[in-house]
Every structure is written in structure tokens, then in C-alpha cells.
Amino acid sequence: MKLLKLLFAVGITVGCSQGSYAQTDTLRLTLPQAEAQFIQKNFVLLAQKYNVNSAEAAVQQAKLWYNPNLFAETNLFNGYTGKVLPYGKNTDPYNPASGVFNVQLQQIVSLSGTRSKLVRLAETNVQLQQAAFNDLMRTVRYQLAQTFGSLAAQQHKLTMLQLQKGQLESLLAAFRAQLKRGVIAPYEVTRLELEQNNLESDLAALKGQISQDESAMRILLSQSGVTYIEPVQEFATSESSVTLTALLDLAYANRPDLQVADKQVAYNRKNLVYQKALATPNLTLGADYQHVGGPFPNYVGIQALIDLPIRNKNQGNIQAAKLSIEQAGQGLNFNRLQVEQEVIAAYQQYQQTVELGAKITPDYLQSIQDIAKNATEDYTRRVIDLVSFIDKIRAYKDAQMNLIELRTQLFQAQQQIDFVTNTKVF
């Protein structure tokens, strides 16, 4: 692609001496390498992953049957004999001279399959949490790409300004020598020193921004200490064939936030089924054995226990579940509209950047390089005056800054399309 080739050439020009300011502990990373590291170590992603694991544990819990219930009872005091905890051999079963005890075993049985419905509800929640995790990963990855591109641009600008600073310092040293010999006027040196101070101010501001981006990158990569991160940008050499329709299809198919909204609807529908099942009460079956304390010396019986759903038929929770389905449906419609508009905006931004870059020609790039070179030579030979010289070096600096910004805008526009479609388009 014409724009990418031209801007990549600019990146080589301004970034060829980028290592000149790199510190001892420097971590050089491409964007894919940075993504791989942040996926493995990022604390936010690791914390969100626990939600998925918790939801999976809830599925295992939902599959478990109700535990049986065991009840045991004995008499503390025998009124006939006056003994406490009266245990011992009793030869007369009709004379309760020994201890009395009662044992019951009960088991809850679901009549409406609530356990299986709860399992399906929990399984849907796992899908919901996984989609939420994927959406968080998409967001944090985009934040990483933005910071990566911004840091690379700031470092390229720093390299360019440091080169310009070196050239200006060399020129100042020569002019100060000429000033001592009385060849030039003092105001020329003073004016160049003022320009040098302005450049120092720009460098200080740029270094402050780089420090902030470096800190943000270290947080995203979970990199402790003061390791200096140096992004290594890689660009495609050809333009990806992108159309708005294709991007929308990719977004609808792959956006995890859209999947979250869709899974929320499915979750609420399964919750409605579960709440309706809860309207049917559980049946408790059991058996009991009583020694001496019943109508017979050794009584064996069976039990059945069920709530009578006369007033409480879980109607409030059922109604709430129905409303939640409607609410989730509206949320899904909003998410689809939001996805559509985000894709349209990203596509338009990319097209505008491409159109802007199409105006950059090889002749324009060459003329930029000639400005600084010719300005220094012409001013040294007194072909131009000081005002024209300063104007030319400022024009060169602004042009280089604009080219770096355009290169960064293209990179960010590509990352934006990858973000809104959740697809590696570029």
C-alpha cells in the first residue's frame, strides 16, 4: 500500500537512531509479543478469569443431589427408674426400663426437575462469564495497542528532536566561535540560543509524556521496576481489503460484548424455566424406626412430606424473570446498534486517514529532507538570513511531527477496526 510504504520509510528515517536514548534495561517488543506477555501476566485478566472458574464450579455444585437427612433421638431421663441416660439390657419389651430412641432417614425428591434446570442455568452462566472475559481481553488489548502506538510515536519524535538539538548545538558552537572573532552580531547567537531553549522545553514535555506511556505499558505488561520499553512497530506492506459490510458481519459474529448481551437473554430465559419449576414443591420421603417410644416396642414406618402451594407459588420470582427477559432483549438491541455505529465510525476514520496519507508523495518527503539540509548550508553561506533559517528548521520540525502523527493515526485506525470487529483485520 502506497501510504504504508511511504510512512514506513519515514519511520526508518526518524527512528534509525532510536537506540541512542535507550537505557541499559531496555525491553524491545513488537505488538504481538507485548500481547502475548500481557495475556499471561495481566492482573486484570487473571482476576476476571476467576469469575469463569467460579461459574464452572457452580455447574459442578448444581449437579449434586440433595443430601439425605438423618435424625436420631433418645430420652435423657427415665421416669420409671429415675436413671439418666438409662441404657442396658431390657428383658421385658413392654416395660420401658431401658432407654428409648428414635431414628429417621429422609431424602428430598424434586418433582419438577429443578436440579437439571439449575445445571442448565449454571452452564449458561459459564458461557456468559466467558464472553465477559473475552470482552475484557478485547478492551485491555486495545488499550495496550493504543499505548504501544502512542509510545512508539513519542519515542520517534524524541529521536527526531534530539537529532535536531545536536545539529543546533553544533551550529551554536560554530557561531559562538565566530562571535568571539567579531564575524557575526551577538543577536544571532542569542536568537539561536532562544531557539535551543524552546527545543529543550519541547524535549522535556515529550519526555514527560513518554514516562507516562512507559508507566502505562509496564502496568499492562505487569512489568515491575523501571525497565525501559521500546516498541518495535511492524506494518503490513499491502492494504487489507475492507468494506463496511464485511466489517459489520465480522463484528456481529465476533464481538464478545454482543455475545454477553445474547447470553444474558438466554440466561434469563433459563432462569424463567427454573423459577417456574420452583413453583412445584419438593417431595420428602423417609423411613423411621422407634424403639419402645412408639405404639409398638419396635416401630417401623415410612414418611412423605410436601408443601401445599396454596399461597406461595413463586409467582413474584416468575414475574421478575419475565421482566428480566424483556430487559435483556432491550439491552441486546442497544448493543447491536452500538456495534453498528462503532464499526461505521472506525471505518470512516480509517478511510479518512488513508485519503490523507494518499496526498503524501515521494517528492514531498524528499522536499522535507532538503529543508533542514539546505537551510543549514544556506544560512552558513549567508544565502538566507537568521529569520528565514529559523522558519525553515521549524517547518522541518513541524513536517516531521505531522508525518509521525499521520503514521500513528494510521496505526491507531487499524487497531480501532481490529477492536470494533474483534478480528485481526490488519
Short mmCIF file of C-alpha atoms in Angstrom, two decimals:
data_model
loop_
_atom_site.label_atom_id
_atom_site.label_comp_id
_atom_site.label_asym_id
_atom_site.label_seq_id
_atom_site.Cartn_x
_atom_site.Cartn_y
_atom_site.Cartn_z
CA MET A 1 0.00 0.00 0.00
CA LYS A 2 1.33 3.40 -1.02
CA LEU A 3 0.63 5.15 2.27
CA LEU A 4 2.13 2.39 4.41
CA LYS A 5 5.29 2.18 2.31
CA LEU A 6 5.83 5.93 2.43
CA LEU A 7 5.16 6.25 6.14
CA PHE A 8 7.28 3.20 6.88
CA ALA A 9 10.09 4.93 5.05
CA VAL A 10 9.53 7.94 7.30
CA GLY A 11 9.70 5.62 10.32
CA ILE A 12 13.10 4.39 9.15
CA THR A 13 14.31 7.96 8.70
CA VAL A 14 13.29 9.26 12.12
CA GLY A 15 13.80 6.01 14.02
CA CYS A 16 17.17 4.88 12.74
CA SER A 17 18.96 6.20 15.83
CA GLN A 18 16.24 5.42 18.33
CA GLY A 19 18.61 3.26 20.31
CA SER A 20 20.71 6.31 21.10
CA TYR A 21 18.49 7.21 24.03
CA ALA A 22 17.64 3.68 25.12
CA GLN A 23 18.56 2.90 28.70
CA THR A 24 20.52 -0.11 29.93
CA ASP A 25 17.45 -2.17 30.94
CA THR A 26 15.54 -1.96 27.68
CA LEU A 27 12.75 -4.34 26.66
CA ARG A 28 12.19 -4.26 22.89
CA LEU A 29 8.80 -5.69 21.93
CA THR A 30 6.63 -5.99 18.87
CA LEU A 31 2.89 -5.65 19.41
CA PRO A 32 2.25 -9.43 19.14
CA GLN A 33 4.99 -10.05 21.69
CA ALA A 34 3.51 -7.45 24.01
CA GLU A 35 0.06 -9.02 23.64
CA ALA A 36 1.41 -12.47 24.47
CA GLN A 37 3.07 -11.17 27.63
CA PHE A 38 0.08 -9.18 28.84
CA ILE A 39 -2.29 -12.13 28.32
CA GLN A 40 -0.08 -14.28 30.53
CA LYS A 41 0.60 -11.75 33.28
CA ASN A 42 -2.02 -9.00 33.28
CA PHE A 43 -3.60 -8.83 36.75
CA VAL A 44 -6.99 -7.59 35.49
CA LEU A 45 -7.34 -10.55 33.12
CA LEU A 46 -6.24 -13.01 35.77
CA ALA A 47 -8.79 -11.60 38.22
CA GLN A 48 -11.62 -11.81 35.65
CA LYS A 49 -10.64 -15.39 34.84
CA TYR A 50 -11.61 -16.36 38.39
CA ASN A 51 -15.21 -15.43 37.55
CA VAL A 52 -15.19 -18.07 34.82
CA ASN A 53 -13.70 -20.63 37.18
CA SER A 54 -16.28 -19.77 39.84
CA ALA A 55 -19.10 -20.22 37.32
CA GLU A 56 -17.69 -23.62 36.32
CA ALA A 57 -17.60 -24.60 39.99
CA ALA A 58 -21.25 -23.56 40.28
CA VAL A 59 -22.11 -26.05 37.50
CA GLN A 60 -20.46 -28.84 39.46
CA GLN A 61 -22.38 -27.80 42.56
CA ALA A 62 -25.70 -27.72 40.68
CA LYS A 63 -25.19 -31.32 39.53
CA LEU A 64 -25.05 -32.64 43.12
CA TRP A 65 -28.09 -34.40 44.61
CA TYR A 66 -29.70 -33.34 47.85
CA ASN A 67 -28.03 -34.93 50.86
CA PRO A 68 -30.17 -37.40 52.87
CA ASN A 69 -31.20 -36.28 56.33
CA LEU A 70 -30.60 -38.47 59.38
CA PHE A 71 -32.44 -37.80 62.64
CA ALA A 72 -31.76 -39.58 65.95
CA GLU A 73 -33.47 -39.06 69.33
CA THR A 74 -33.26 -40.67 72.75
CA ASN A 75 -34.65 -39.97 76.19
CA LEU A 76 -32.43 -38.16 78.65
CA PHE A 77 -34.21 -39.40 81.80
CA ASN A 78 -36.33 -42.48 82.59
CA GLY A 79 -39.18 -41.54 84.92
CA TYR A 80 -39.88 -45.14 85.89
CA THR A 81 -36.41 -45.94 87.11
CA GLY A 82 -35.12 -42.44 87.87
CA LYS A 83 -31.98 -43.01 85.78
CA VAL A 84 -30.25 -40.54 83.49
CA LEU A 85 -29.45 -41.96 80.03
CA PRO A 86 -30.91 -45.30 81.01
CA TYR A 87 -29.24 -47.84 78.73
CA GLY A 88 -28.88 -51.51 79.41
CA LYS A 89 -30.46 -54.87 78.76
CA ASN A 90 -34.25 -54.91 78.98
CA THR A 91 -35.83 -58.36 79.16
CA ASP A 92 -39.41 -57.04 79.07
CA PRO A 93 -40.13 -55.15 75.84
CA TYR A 94 -43.38 -53.78 77.27
CA ASN A 95 -41.72 -52.40 80.38
CA PRO A 96 -39.68 -49.30 79.34
CA ALA A 97 -36.98 -49.74 81.94
CA SER A 98 -34.21 -49.04 79.43
CA GLY A 99 -33.60 -46.16 77.01
CA VAL A 100 -35.98 -45.07 74.25
CA PHE A 101 -34.59 -44.00 70.87
CA ASN A 102 -35.98 -42.92 67.52
CA VAL A 103 -34.14 -42.94 64.15
CA GLN A 104 -35.41 -41.28 60.95
CA LEU A 105 -33.87 -41.13 57.44
CA GLN A 106 -35.29 -38.66 54.89
CA GLN A 107 -34.48 -37.79 51.26
CA ILE A 108 -35.72 -34.79 49.23
CA VAL A 109 -37.00 -35.65 45.74
CA SER A 110 -37.60 -32.99 43.09
CA LEU A 111 -40.91 -33.43 41.28
CA SER A 112 -40.21 -30.80 38.57
CA GLY A 113 -36.57 -31.49 37.66
CA THR A 114 -35.23 -28.37 39.35
CA ARG A 115 -31.73 -29.85 39.62
CA SER A 116 -31.34 -30.37 35.87
CA LYS A 117 -32.79 -26.93 35.17
CA LEU A 118 -30.38 -25.37 37.67
CA VAL A 119 -27.50 -27.16 35.90
CA ARG A 120 -28.51 -25.68 32.55
CA LEU A 121 -28.83 -22.25 34.17
CA ALA A 122 -25.35 -22.55 35.66
CA GLU A 123 -23.91 -23.72 32.31
CA THR A 124 -25.35 -20.65 30.61
CA ASN A 125 -23.72 -18.50 33.29
CA VAL A 126 -20.36 -20.08 32.41
CA GLN A 127 -20.86 -19.00 28.79
CA LEU A 128 -21.87 -15.55 30.00
CA GLN A 129 -18.76 -15.18 32.16
CA GLN A 130 -16.51 -16.46 29.35
CA ALA A 131 -17.96 -13.89 26.97
CA ALA A 132 -17.41 -11.19 29.59
CA PHE A 133 -13.80 -12.35 29.97
CA ASN A 134 -13.31 -12.19 26.19
CA ASP A 135 -14.76 -8.68 26.12
CA LEU A 136 -12.41 -7.56 28.87
CA MET A 137 -9.49 -9.09 26.96
CA ARG A 138 -10.59 -7.22 23.82
CA THR A 139 -10.76 -3.92 25.71
CA VAL A 140 -7.44 -4.31 27.50
CA ARG A 141 -5.73 -5.46 24.31
CA TYR A 142 -6.97 -2.32 22.56
CA GLN A 143 -5.69 -0.22 25.44
CA LEU A 144 -2.34 -1.97 25.04
CA ALA A 145 -2.29 -1.27 21.29
CA GLN A 146 -3.16 2.40 21.82
CA THR A 147 -0.43 2.84 24.42
CA PHE A 148 2.01 0.90 22.25
CA GLY A 149 1.36 3.16 19.25
CA SER A 150 1.48 6.33 21.33
CA LEU A 151 4.75 5.33 22.98
CA ALA A 152 6.33 4.44 19.64
CA ALA A 153 5.29 7.81 18.20
CA GLN A 154 6.62 9.73 21.20
CA GLN A 155 9.94 7.90 21.03
CA HIS A 156 10.25 8.64 17.30
CA LYS A 157 9.55 12.30 17.99
CA LEU A 158 12.16 12.28 20.74
CA THR A 159 14.75 10.84 18.36
CA MET A 160 13.96 13.47 15.75
CA LEU A 161 14.17 16.34 18.24
CA GLN A 162 17.41 15.03 19.71
CA LEU A 163 18.94 14.94 16.23
CA GLN A 164 17.76 18.50 15.63
CA LYS A 165 19.14 19.51 19.00
CA GLY A 166 22.54 18.08 18.11
CA GLN A 167 22.60 19.97 14.82
CA LEU A 168 21.60 23.19 16.55
CA GLU A 169 24.28 22.75 19.22
CA SER A 170 26.94 22.25 16.56
CA LEU A 171 25.78 25.38 14.77
CA LEU A 172 25.75 27.35 18.02
CA ALA A 173 29.29 26.25 18.87
CA ALA A 174 30.50 27.45 15.48
CA PHE A 175 28.65 30.78 15.79
CA ARG A 176 29.98 31.43 19.29
CA ALA A 177 33.47 30.98 17.91
CA GLN A 178 32.68 33.44 15.15
CA LEU A 179 31.18 35.87 17.67
CA LYS A 180 34.47 35.95 19.56
CA ARG A 181 36.22 36.88 16.33
CA GLY A 182 33.63 39.61 15.68
CA VAL A 183 32.40 37.99 12.46
CA ILE A 184 28.69 37.90 13.41
CA ALA A 185 26.39 40.00 15.54
CA PRO A 186 25.57 38.96 19.13
CA TYR A 187 21.80 38.88 18.46
CA GLU A 188 22.27 35.94 16.07
CA VAL A 189 23.74 33.78 18.81
CA THR A 190 21.10 34.97 21.26
CA ARG A 191 18.33 34.13 18.79
CA LEU A 192 19.74 30.65 18.23
CA GLU A 193 20.04 30.14 21.99
CA LEU A 194 16.38 31.08 22.35
CA GLU A 195 15.50 28.50 19.72
CA GLN A 196 17.60 25.99 21.61
CA ASN A 197 15.68 26.75 24.83
CA ASN A 198 12.38 26.23 23.01
CA LEU A 199 13.65 22.89 21.75
CA GLU A 200 14.72 21.91 25.27
CA SER A 201 11.22 22.74 26.51
CA ASP A 202 9.66 20.56 23.80
CA LEU A 203 12.01 17.73 24.74
CA ALA A 204 11.11 18.00 28.43
CA ALA A 205 7.38 17.85 27.68
CA LEU A 206 7.92 14.90 25.35
CA LYS A 207 9.94 13.01 27.94
CA GLY A 208 7.17 13.56 30.47
CA GLN A 209 4.63 12.03 28.09
CA ILE A 210 6.97 9.13 27.39
CA SER A 211 7.31 8.48 31.13
CA GLN A 212 3.53 8.27 31.45
CA ASP A 213 3.22 5.91 28.48
CA GLU A 214 6.10 3.80 29.80
CA SER A 215 4.36 3.51 33.16
CA ALA A 216 1.08 2.52 31.48
CA MET A 217 2.87 -0.11 29.41
CA ARG A 218 4.60 -1.58 32.46
CA ILE A 219 1.25 -1.85 34.23
CA LEU A 220 -0.37 -3.58 31.25
CA LEU A 221 2.57 -5.98 30.96
CA SER A 222 2.83 -6.44 34.75
CA GLN A 223 6.45 -5.34 34.46
CA SER A 224 7.87 -4.10 37.76
CA GLY A 225 10.83 -1.78 38.19
CA VAL A 226 11.99 0.88 35.75
CA THR A 227 12.59 -1.24 32.66
CA TYR A 228 12.56 0.95 29.57
CA ILE A 229 10.09 -0.41 26.99
CA GLU A 230 10.88 0.22 23.35
CA PRO A 231 8.01 -0.64 20.95
CA VAL A 232 9.03 -2.12 17.62
CA GLN A 233 6.28 -1.34 15.14
CA GLU A 234 5.62 -3.68 12.25
CA PHE A 235 3.49 -2.60 9.31
CA ALA A 236 1.76 -4.55 6.59
CA THR A 237 3.12 -3.86 3.12
CA SER A 238 -0.27 -4.10 1.42
CA GLU A 239 -3.70 -2.73 2.16
CA SER A 240 -6.29 -5.09 3.59
CA SER A 241 -9.44 -5.29 1.54
CA VAL A 242 -12.02 -3.87 3.92
CA THR A 243 -15.62 -2.98 3.20
CA LEU A 244 -18.18 -1.68 5.63
CA THR A 245 -20.50 -4.65 5.04
CA ALA A 246 -17.72 -7.16 5.69
CA LEU A 247 -16.64 -5.36 8.85
CA LEU A 248 -20.21 -5.32 10.18
CA ASP A 249 -20.55 -9.06 9.55
CA LEU A 250 -17.30 -9.70 11.40
CA ALA A 251 -18.41 -7.55 14.33
CA TYR A 252 -21.82 -9.23 14.63
CA ALA A 253 -20.16 -12.65 14.60
CA ASN A 254 -17.20 -11.98 16.87
CA ARG A 255 -17.93 -9.13 19.28
CA PRO A 256 -17.89 -10.61 22.81
CA ASP A 257 -19.95 -7.76 24.28
CA LEU A 258 -22.69 -8.68 21.81
CA GLN A 259 -22.32 -12.29 22.90
CA VAL A 260 -22.64 -11.15 26.53
CA ALA A 261 -25.95 -9.45 25.73
CA ASP A 262 -27.17 -12.51 23.82
CA LYS A 263 -26.14 -14.89 26.63
CA GLN A 264 -27.87 -12.62 29.13
CA VAL A 265 -31.14 -13.15 27.24
CA ALA A 266 -30.56 -16.92 27.19
CA TYR A 267 -29.68 -16.90 30.89
CA ASN A 268 -32.87 -15.07 31.83
CA ARG A 269 -34.97 -17.45 29.74
CA LYS A 270 -33.49 -20.45 31.51
CA ASN A 271 -33.99 -18.65 34.82
CA LEU A 272 -37.70 -18.31 33.98
CA VAL A 273 -37.90 -22.08 33.40
CA TYR A 274 -36.11 -22.66 36.69
CA GLN A 275 -38.39 -20.28 38.62
CA LYS A 276 -41.48 -22.00 37.20
CA ALA A 277 -40.03 -25.33 38.32
CA LEU A 278 -39.62 -23.95 41.84
CA ALA A 279 -43.39 -23.40 41.96
CA THR A 280 -43.76 -27.16 42.28
CA PRO A 281 -42.76 -28.15 45.83
CA ASN A 282 -40.23 -30.87 46.54
CA LEU A 283 -41.33 -34.21 47.97
CA THR A 284 -39.58 -35.54 51.06
CA LEU A 285 -39.61 -39.32 51.51
CA GLY A 286 -38.37 -41.08 54.60
CA ALA A 287 -38.42 -44.05 56.94
CA ASP A 288 -38.26 -44.14 60.72
CA TYR A 289 -37.64 -46.66 63.47
CA GLN A 290 -38.72 -46.20 67.10
CA HIS A 291 -37.65 -48.43 69.99
CA VAL A 292 -40.14 -48.54 72.83
CA GLY A 293 -41.33 -44.97 72.28
CA GLY A 294 -43.98 -45.84 69.70
CA PRO A 295 -47.23 -47.81 69.77
CA PHE A 296 -45.16 -50.98 69.39
CA PRO A 297 -41.90 -51.94 71.09
CA ASN A 298 -40.11 -51.80 67.69
CA TYR A 299 -41.99 -49.49 65.34
CA VAL A 300 -41.01 -49.14 61.65
CA GLY A 301 -42.77 -46.54 59.48
CA ILE A 302 -42.49 -44.66 56.20
CA GLN A 303 -42.90 -40.88 55.68
CA ALA A 304 -43.95 -38.49 52.94
CA LEU A 305 -43.78 -34.70 53.29
CA ILE A 306 -44.73 -32.00 50.78
CA ASP A 307 -45.53 -28.29 50.99
CA LEU A 308 -49.00 -27.29 49.84
CA PRO A 309 -48.63 -24.46 47.27
CA ILE A 310 -51.77 -22.62 48.31
CA ARG A 311 -50.48 -19.06 48.59
CA ASN A 312 -46.81 -19.11 47.63
CA LYS A 313 -46.46 -20.37 44.07
CA ASN A 314 -43.23 -18.42 43.43
CA GLN A 315 -45.30 -16.02 41.33
CA GLY A 316 -43.17 -12.98 42.26
CA ASN A 317 -39.90 -14.52 41.10
CA ILE A 318 -41.59 -15.81 37.94
CA GLN A 319 -42.83 -12.32 37.09
CA ALA A 320 -39.39 -10.86 37.80
CA ALA A 321 -37.81 -13.45 35.48
CA LYS A 322 -40.23 -12.50 32.68
CA LEU A 323 -39.35 -8.83 33.08
CA SER A 324 -35.64 -9.67 33.07
CA ILE A 325 -36.06 -11.33 29.67
CA GLU A 326 -37.65 -8.16 28.28
CA GLN A 327 -34.93 -6.02 29.82
CA ALA A 328 -32.15 -8.21 28.42
CA GLY A 329 -33.81 -8.10 25.00
CA GLN A 330 -33.74 -4.32 25.00
CA GLY A 331 -30.10 -4.43 26.06
CA LEU A 332 -29.33 -6.74 23.13
CA ASN A 333 -30.99 -4.33 20.69
CA PHE A 334 -28.97 -1.45 22.12
CA ASN A 335 -25.74 -3.44 21.85
CA ARG A 336 -26.39 -4.29 18.21
CA LEU A 337 -26.97 -0.62 17.42
CA GLN A 338 -23.85 0.36 19.35
CA VAL A 339 -21.76 -2.22 17.50
CA GLU A 340 -23.06 -0.99 14.16
CA GLN A 341 -22.25 2.64 14.88
CA GLU A 342 -18.81 1.85 16.29
CA VAL A 343 -17.91 -0.08 13.15
CA ILE A 344 -19.17 2.72 10.90
CA ALA A 345 -17.17 5.33 12.83
CA ALA A 346 -14.00 3.21 12.77
CA TYR A 347 -14.37 2.55 9.04
CA GLN A 348 -14.86 6.23 8.27
CA GLN A 349 -11.86 7.19 10.41
CA TYR A 350 -9.70 4.65 8.59
CA GLN A 351 -10.86 5.87 5.17
CA GLN A 352 -10.13 9.48 6.13
CA THR A 353 -6.64 8.55 7.29
CA VAL A 354 -5.96 6.66 4.06
CA GLU A 355 -7.18 9.60 1.99
CA LEU A 356 -4.99 11.98 3.97
CA GLY A 357 -1.97 9.75 3.53
CA ALA A 358 -2.60 9.43 -0.20
CA LYS A 359 -1.59 13.08 -0.52
CA ILE A 360 1.92 12.24 0.70
CA THR A 361 4.19 11.84 -2.33
CA PRO A 362 7.87 10.85 -2.61
CA ASP A 363 8.64 14.37 -3.87
CA TYR A 364 7.04 15.83 -0.73
CA LEU A 365 9.09 13.54 1.51
CA GLN A 366 12.26 14.48 -0.33
CA SER A 367 11.47 18.18 -0.04
CA ILE A 368 11.12 17.79 3.73
CA GLN A 369 14.56 16.23 3.97
CA ASP A 370 16.00 19.02 1.80
CA ILE A 371 14.58 21.79 4.01
CA ALA A 372 16.82 21.21 7.01
CA LYS A 373 19.88 20.33 4.96
CA ASN A 374 19.60 23.34 2.66
CA ALA A 375 18.64 25.69 5.49
CA THR A 376 21.83 24.98 7.45
CA GLU A 377 24.02 25.24 4.35
CA ASP A 378 22.33 28.41 3.07
CA TYR A 379 22.50 30.13 6.45
CA THR A 380 26.16 29.18 6.92
CA ARG A 381 26.93 30.63 3.49
CA ARG A 382 24.73 33.67 4.28
CA VAL A 383 22.37 32.96 1.41
CA ILE A 384 19.41 33.39 3.82
CA ASP A 385 19.08 35.47 6.96
CA LEU A 386 18.51 34.24 10.51
CA VAL A 387 14.72 34.66 10.40
CA SER A 388 14.47 32.53 7.25
CA PHE A 389 16.76 29.90 8.77
CA ILE A 390 14.66 29.56 11.94
CA ASP A 391 11.50 29.48 9.86
CA LYS A 392 12.90 26.61 7.77
CA ILE A 393 14.06 24.48 10.70
CA ARG A 394 10.68 24.99 12.39
CA ALA A 395 8.95 24.00 9.16
CA TYR A 396 11.11 20.87 9.01
CA LYS A 397 10.29 20.01 12.62
CA ASP A 398 6.54 20.52 12.10
CA ALA A 399 6.58 18.48 8.90
CA GLN A 400 8.36 15.58 10.61
CA MET A 401 5.98 15.75 13.56
CA ASN A 402 3.00 15.69 11.21
CA LEU A 403 4.37 12.67 9.35
CA ILE A 404 4.86 10.79 12.62
CA GLU A 405 1.33 11.76 13.69
CA LEU A 406 -0.10 10.57 10.38
CA ARG A 407 1.77 7.30 10.71
CA THR A 408 0.41 6.92 14.24
CA GLN A 409 -3.13 7.80 13.13
CA LEU A 410 -2.98 5.07 10.51
CA PHE A 411 -1.76 2.55 13.09
CA GLN A 412 -4.46 3.60 15.58
CA ALA A 413 -7.17 3.50 12.89
CA GLN A 414 -6.16 -0.06 12.02
CA GLN A 415 -6.19 -1.05 15.68
CA GLN A 416 -9.62 0.57 16.06
CA ILE A 417 -11.00 -1.61 13.26
CA ASP A 418 -9.50 -4.70 14.88
CA PHE A 419 -11.08 -3.59 18.17
CA VAL A 420 -14.61 -2.92 16.91
CA THR A 421 -14.69 -6.19 14.94
CA ASN A 422 -12.69 -8.28 17.45
CA THR A 423 -10.88 -9.65 14.40
CA LYS A 424 -7.29 -9.39 13.19
CA VAL A 425 -8.15 -7.45 10.03
CA PHE A 426 -4.71 -5.80 9.89
#
